[in-house]
Amino acid sequence: MGIWKISESWQELFDLLINKEAYYPDLKKIQADKRKQEWLATRLLLQHLSGGDTYISYQKNGAPFLPGRTDHISISHTQGFAAVLLSKSPHPGVDIEYHSERAWRLRKKYMNERELTFIMSLSDHKSKGNALTTDETEIATICWCAKETAYKALGETEVDFSEHLRIEPFCPAKEGILILNERRTEQKRSFKINYRVTDDFILTMHT
């Protein structure tokens, strides 16, 4: 896995590509400079991780894949950062999100009642003077990122985040593992999601 802190202009990033000509037609279709930076940063991360020029294609559902390679890829980006995960296992998942209150504000849209009760119990724990290594907004963002990661790893369409993706109660910390169970498929898979809280972002991944 690699993370790129995007401090360069898109022109500077473009100059770092091995095979500029192959990427230029797709790059021209992107209008916003910020989107160009994110798009190029993911390609440069892949170039670094794979040791050469590797092209990314997309399936009909939007999932990225690497033609002609046995590696599987997952991509994410947020304000100022891009992340790429390569894995030999099918359907890896990675998600990166900058710190904000968005996940907390929208919690009822992607959390079920059990998860909401869990977070509120942590708030009660905090109000009684017991220390937590993360606050409610960070816990909500961990949960949001974990569900995004599981969604990518699941590889299915029409996934209801609150109904089909269910996070087991966990002890929030700056780094750890949580368990997420999916109810979208007959297999009802269980995912171990690694998470990390840094000063700049929250990261989750499944390999």
CSV table of C-alpha atoms in Angstrom, one decimal:
chain,number,residue,atom,x,y,z
A,1,MET,CA,0.0,0.0,0.0
A,2,GLY,CA,1.1,3.5,-0.7
A,3,ILE,CA,-0.1,7.0,0.3
A,4,TRP,CA,0.8,10.1,-1.7
A,5,LYS,CA,0.6,13.6,-0.1
A,6,ILE,CA,-0.3,15.7,-3.0
A,7,SER,CA,1.7,18.9,-2.9
A,8,GLU,CA,2.7,19.1,-6.6
A,9,SER,CA,0.8,20.7,-9.4
A,10,TRP,CA,-0.8,18.4,-11.9
A,11,GLN,CA,1.9,19.4,-14.4
A,12,GLU,CA,4.7,18.4,-12.0
A,13,LEU,CA,2.9,15.0,-11.4
A,14,PHE,CA,2.5,14.4,-15.1
A,15,ASP,CA,6.2,14.9,-15.7
A,16,LEU,CA,6.9,12.0,-13.3
A,17,LEU,CA,5.0,9.4,-15.3
A,18,ILE,CA,7.1,7.0,-17.3
A,19,ASN,CA,4.7,6.7,-20.3
A,20,LYS,CA,3.2,10.2,-20.6
A,21,GLU,CA,1.8,9.7,-24.1
A,22,ALA,CA,-0.4,6.7,-23.0
A,23,TYR,CA,-2.0,8.8,-20.2
A,24,TYR,CA,-2.5,12.1,-21.9
A,25,PRO,CA,-5.7,11.4,-23.8
A,26,ASP,CA,-7.5,10.4,-20.5
A,27,LEU,CA,-5.9,13.3,-18.6
A,28,LYS,CA,-7.3,15.7,-21.2
A,29,LYS,CA,-10.9,14.6,-20.4
A,30,ILE,CA,-10.5,15.8,-16.8
A,31,GLN,CA,-11.4,19.4,-16.3
A,32,ALA,CA,-10.7,20.3,-12.7
A,33,ASP,CA,-7.0,20.7,-11.6
A,34,LYS,CA,-7.7,19.0,-8.3
A,35,ARG,CA,-9.2,16.0,-10.0
A,36,LYS,CA,-6.2,15.8,-12.3
A,37,GLN,CA,-3.8,15.8,-9.3
A,38,GLU,CA,-5.7,13.0,-7.7
A,39,TRP,CA,-5.9,11.0,-10.9
A,40,LEU,CA,-2.2,11.4,-11.6
A,41,ALA,CA,-1.1,10.7,-8.0
A,42,THR,CA,-2.8,7.3,-8.0
A,43,ARG,CA,-1.1,6.4,-11.3
A,44,LEU,CA,2.3,7.5,-9.8
A,45,LEU,CA,1.6,5.4,-6.7
A,46,LEU,CA,0.8,2.4,-8.9
A,47,GLN,CA,4.0,3.1,-10.9
A,48,HIS,CA,6.0,3.0,-7.7
A,49,LEU,CA,4.3,0.0,-6.2
A,50,SER,CA,4.4,-2.1,-9.3
A,51,GLY,CA,7.9,-1.1,-10.3
A,52,GLY,CA,7.0,0.1,-13.8
A,53,ASP,CA,4.3,1.4,-16.1
A,54,THR,CA,0.9,-0.3,-15.3
A,55,TYR,CA,-2.3,0.9,-16.8
A,56,ILE,CA,-5.6,1.0,-14.8
A,57,SER,CA,-8.9,0.0,-16.4
A,58,TYR,CA,-12.4,0.0,-15.0
A,59,GLN,CA,-15.2,-2.5,-14.9
A,60,LYS,CA,-18.8,-1.5,-15.6
A,61,ASN,CA,-19.5,-1.0,-11.9
A,62,GLY,CA,-16.6,1.4,-11.7
A,63,ALA,CA,-14.2,-0.9,-9.9
A,64,PRO,CA,-10.5,-0.6,-11.1
A,65,PHE,CA,-8.5,-3.5,-12.4
A,66,LEU,CA,-5.1,-4.1,-13.9
A,67,PRO,CA,-5.3,-5.7,-17.4
A,68,GLY,CA,-2.8,-8.6,-17.8
A,69,ARG,CA,-1.7,-8.7,-14.2
A,70,THR,CA,-2.5,-11.0,-11.3
A,71,ASP,CA,-2.5,-8.1,-8.8
A,72,HIS,CA,-5.8,-6.6,-7.6
A,73,ILE,CA,-6.1,-2.9,-6.9
A,74,SER,CA,-8.1,-0.6,-4.8
A,75,ILE,CA,-7.9,3.2,-5.0
A,76,SER,CA,-9.0,6.1,-2.7
A,77,HIS,CA,-8.4,9.8,-2.4
A,78,THR,CA,-9.3,12.6,-0.1
A,79,GLN,CA,-8.4,16.2,0.4
A,80,GLY,CA,-4.6,16.4,-0.3
A,81,PHE,CA,-4.0,12.6,-0.3
A,82,ALA,CA,-4.3,9.6,-2.5
A,83,ALA,CA,-4.0,5.9,-1.5
A,84,VAL,CA,-3.4,2.7,-3.6
A,85,LEU,CA,-3.6,-0.8,-2.3
A,86,LEU,CA,-2.3,-3.8,-4.3
A,87,SER,CA,-3.1,-7.3,-3.3
A,88,LYS,CA,-2.8,-10.9,-4.6
A,89,SER,CA,-6.2,-11.6,-3.0
A,90,PRO,CA,-9.3,-10.7,-5.1
A,91,HIS,CA,-11.3,-7.6,-4.1
A,92,PRO,CA,-9.0,-5.6,-1.8
A,93,GLY,CA,-10.4,-2.4,-0.3
A,94,VAL,CA,-8.9,0.8,0.9
A,95,ASP,CA,-10.4,4.1,1.9
A,96,ILE,CA,-8.9,7.4,3.1
A,97,GLU,CA,-10.8,10.4,4.5
A,98,TYR,CA,-9.7,13.7,5.9
A,99,HIS,CA,-10.9,14.9,9.3
A,100,SER,CA,-14.3,16.5,9.2
A,101,GLU,CA,-17.7,16.3,10.9
A,102,ARG,CA,-19.4,15.0,7.7
A,103,ALA,CA,-19.5,11.3,8.7
A,104,TRP,CA,-20.9,12.3,12.1
A,105,ARG,CA,-23.6,14.5,10.6
A,106,LEU,CA,-24.7,11.9,8.1
A,107,ARG,CA,-24.4,8.9,10.5
A,108,LYS,CA,-28.1,8.0,10.3
A,109,LYS,CA,-27.8,7.5,6.5
A,110,TYR,CA,-25.2,4.7,6.7
A,111,MET,CA,-25.4,3.3,10.3
A,112,ASN,CA,-28.0,0.9,11.8
A,113,GLU,CA,-29.6,1.3,15.2
A,114,ARG,CA,-27.1,-1.0,16.9
A,115,GLU,CA,-24.1,1.0,15.6
A,116,LEU,CA,-25.7,4.3,16.6
A,117,THR,CA,-26.4,2.9,20.1
A,118,PHE,CA,-22.8,1.7,20.3
A,119,ILE,CA,-21.4,5.2,19.5
A,120,MET,CA,-23.8,6.9,21.9
A,121,SER,CA,-22.6,4.5,24.6
A,122,LEU,CA,-19.1,5.6,23.9
A,123,SER,CA,-20.3,9.2,24.4
A,124,ASP,CA,-21.8,8.3,27.7
A,125,HIS,CA,-18.5,6.6,28.6
A,126,LYS,CA,-16.7,9.9,27.8
A,127,SER,CA,-19.2,12.1,29.7
A,128,LYS,CA,-18.4,10.1,32.9
A,129,GLY,CA,-14.8,11.2,32.7
A,130,ASN,CA,-13.4,8.0,31.1
A,131,ALA,CA,-10.8,8.7,28.4
A,132,LEU,CA,-11.3,7.8,24.8
A,133,THR,CA,-8.4,7.9,22.3
A,134,THR,CA,-10.8,9.0,19.5
A,135,ASP,CA,-13.9,11.3,19.6
A,136,GLU,CA,-17.3,10.8,18.1
A,137,THR,CA,-16.5,12.4,14.8
A,138,GLU,CA,-13.4,10.2,14.4
A,139,ILE,CA,-15.3,7.1,15.4
A,140,ALA,CA,-18.0,7.9,12.8
A,141,THR,CA,-15.4,8.5,10.2
A,142,ILE,CA,-13.7,5.1,11.0
A,143,CYS,CA,-17.1,3.5,10.6
A,144,TRP,CA,-17.8,5.3,7.3
A,145,CYS,CA,-14.4,4.4,5.9
A,146,ALA,CA,-14.7,0.8,7.0
A,147,LYS,CA,-18.0,0.4,5.2
A,148,GLU,CA,-16.5,2.0,2.0
A,149,THR,CA,-13.6,-0.4,2.3
A,150,ALA,CA,-16.0,-3.4,2.7
A,151,TYR,CA,-18.1,-2.2,-0.2
A,152,LYS,CA,-15.1,-2.2,-2.5
A,153,ALA,CA,-14.0,-5.6,-1.2
A,154,LEU,CA,-17.5,-7.0,-1.6
A,155,GLY,CA,-17.6,-6.1,-5.3
A,156,GLU,CA,-21.5,-6.0,-5.4
A,157,THR,CA,-24.0,-3.5,-6.5
A,158,GLU,CA,-27.1,-2.2,-4.7
A,159,VAL,CA,-25.5,-2.3,-1.3
A,160,ASP,CA,-27.4,-0.6,1.6
A,161,PHE,CA,-24.7,0.5,4.0
A,162,SER,CA,-26.9,0.5,7.0
A,163,GLU,CA,-28.7,-2.8,6.3
A,164,HIS,CA,-26.1,-4.9,4.5
A,165,LEU,CA,-22.9,-3.8,6.2
A,166,ARG,CA,-22.8,-4.2,10.0
A,167,ILE,CA,-19.9,-3.3,12.2
A,168,GLU,CA,-19.3,-5.2,15.4
A,169,PRO,CA,-18.7,-3.1,18.6
A,170,PHE,CA,-15.0,-2.3,19.0
A,171,CYS,CA,-12.7,-0.4,21.3
A,172,PRO,CA,-11.8,2.8,19.3
A,173,ALA,CA,-8.1,3.6,19.3
A,174,LYS,CA,-5.6,5.4,17.0
A,175,GLU,CA,-4.9,2.1,15.3
A,176,GLY,CA,-6.6,-1.3,15.3
A,177,ILE,CA,-8.9,-3.9,13.7
A,178,LEU,CA,-12.6,-4.0,13.5
A,179,ILE,CA,-15.0,-6.7,12.3
A,180,LEU,CA,-17.6,-6.0,9.6
A,181,ASN,CA,-20.2,-8.5,8.6
A,182,GLU,CA,-22.1,-8.3,5.3
A,183,ARG,CA,-25.6,-9.4,4.6
A,184,ARG,CA,-25.8,-8.6,0.9
A,185,THR,CA,-24.7,-12.0,-0.4
A,186,GLU,CA,-25.6,-15.6,0.5
A,187,GLN,CA,-22.0,-16.2,1.7
A,188,LYS,CA,-22.5,-13.5,4.4
A,189,ARG,CA,-18.8,-12.8,4.6
A,190,SER,CA,-16.9,-11.3,7.5
A,191,PHE,CA,-14.2,-8.7,6.9
A,192,LYS,CA,-11.3,-7.8,9.1
A,193,ILE,CA,-10.8,-4.0,8.5
A,194,ASN,CA,-7.6,-2.4,9.6
A,195,TYR,CA,-7.9,1.2,10.6
A,196,ARG,CA,-5.5,4.0,11.5
A,197,VAL,CA,-6.1,7.5,12.7
A,198,THR,CA,-3.4,10.1,11.9
A,199,ASP,CA,-3.3,13.9,12.3
A,200,ASP,CA,-4.0,14.3,8.6
A,201,PHE,CA,-6.5,11.5,7.8
A,202,ILE,CA,-8.3,8.3,8.7
A,203,LEU,CA,-7.4,5.2,6.7
A,204,THR,CA,-9.0,1.8,6.5
A,205,MET,CA,-8.1,-1.2,4.4
A,206,HIS,CA,-8.9,-4.9,3.8
A,207,THR,CA,-6.5,-7.2,2.0
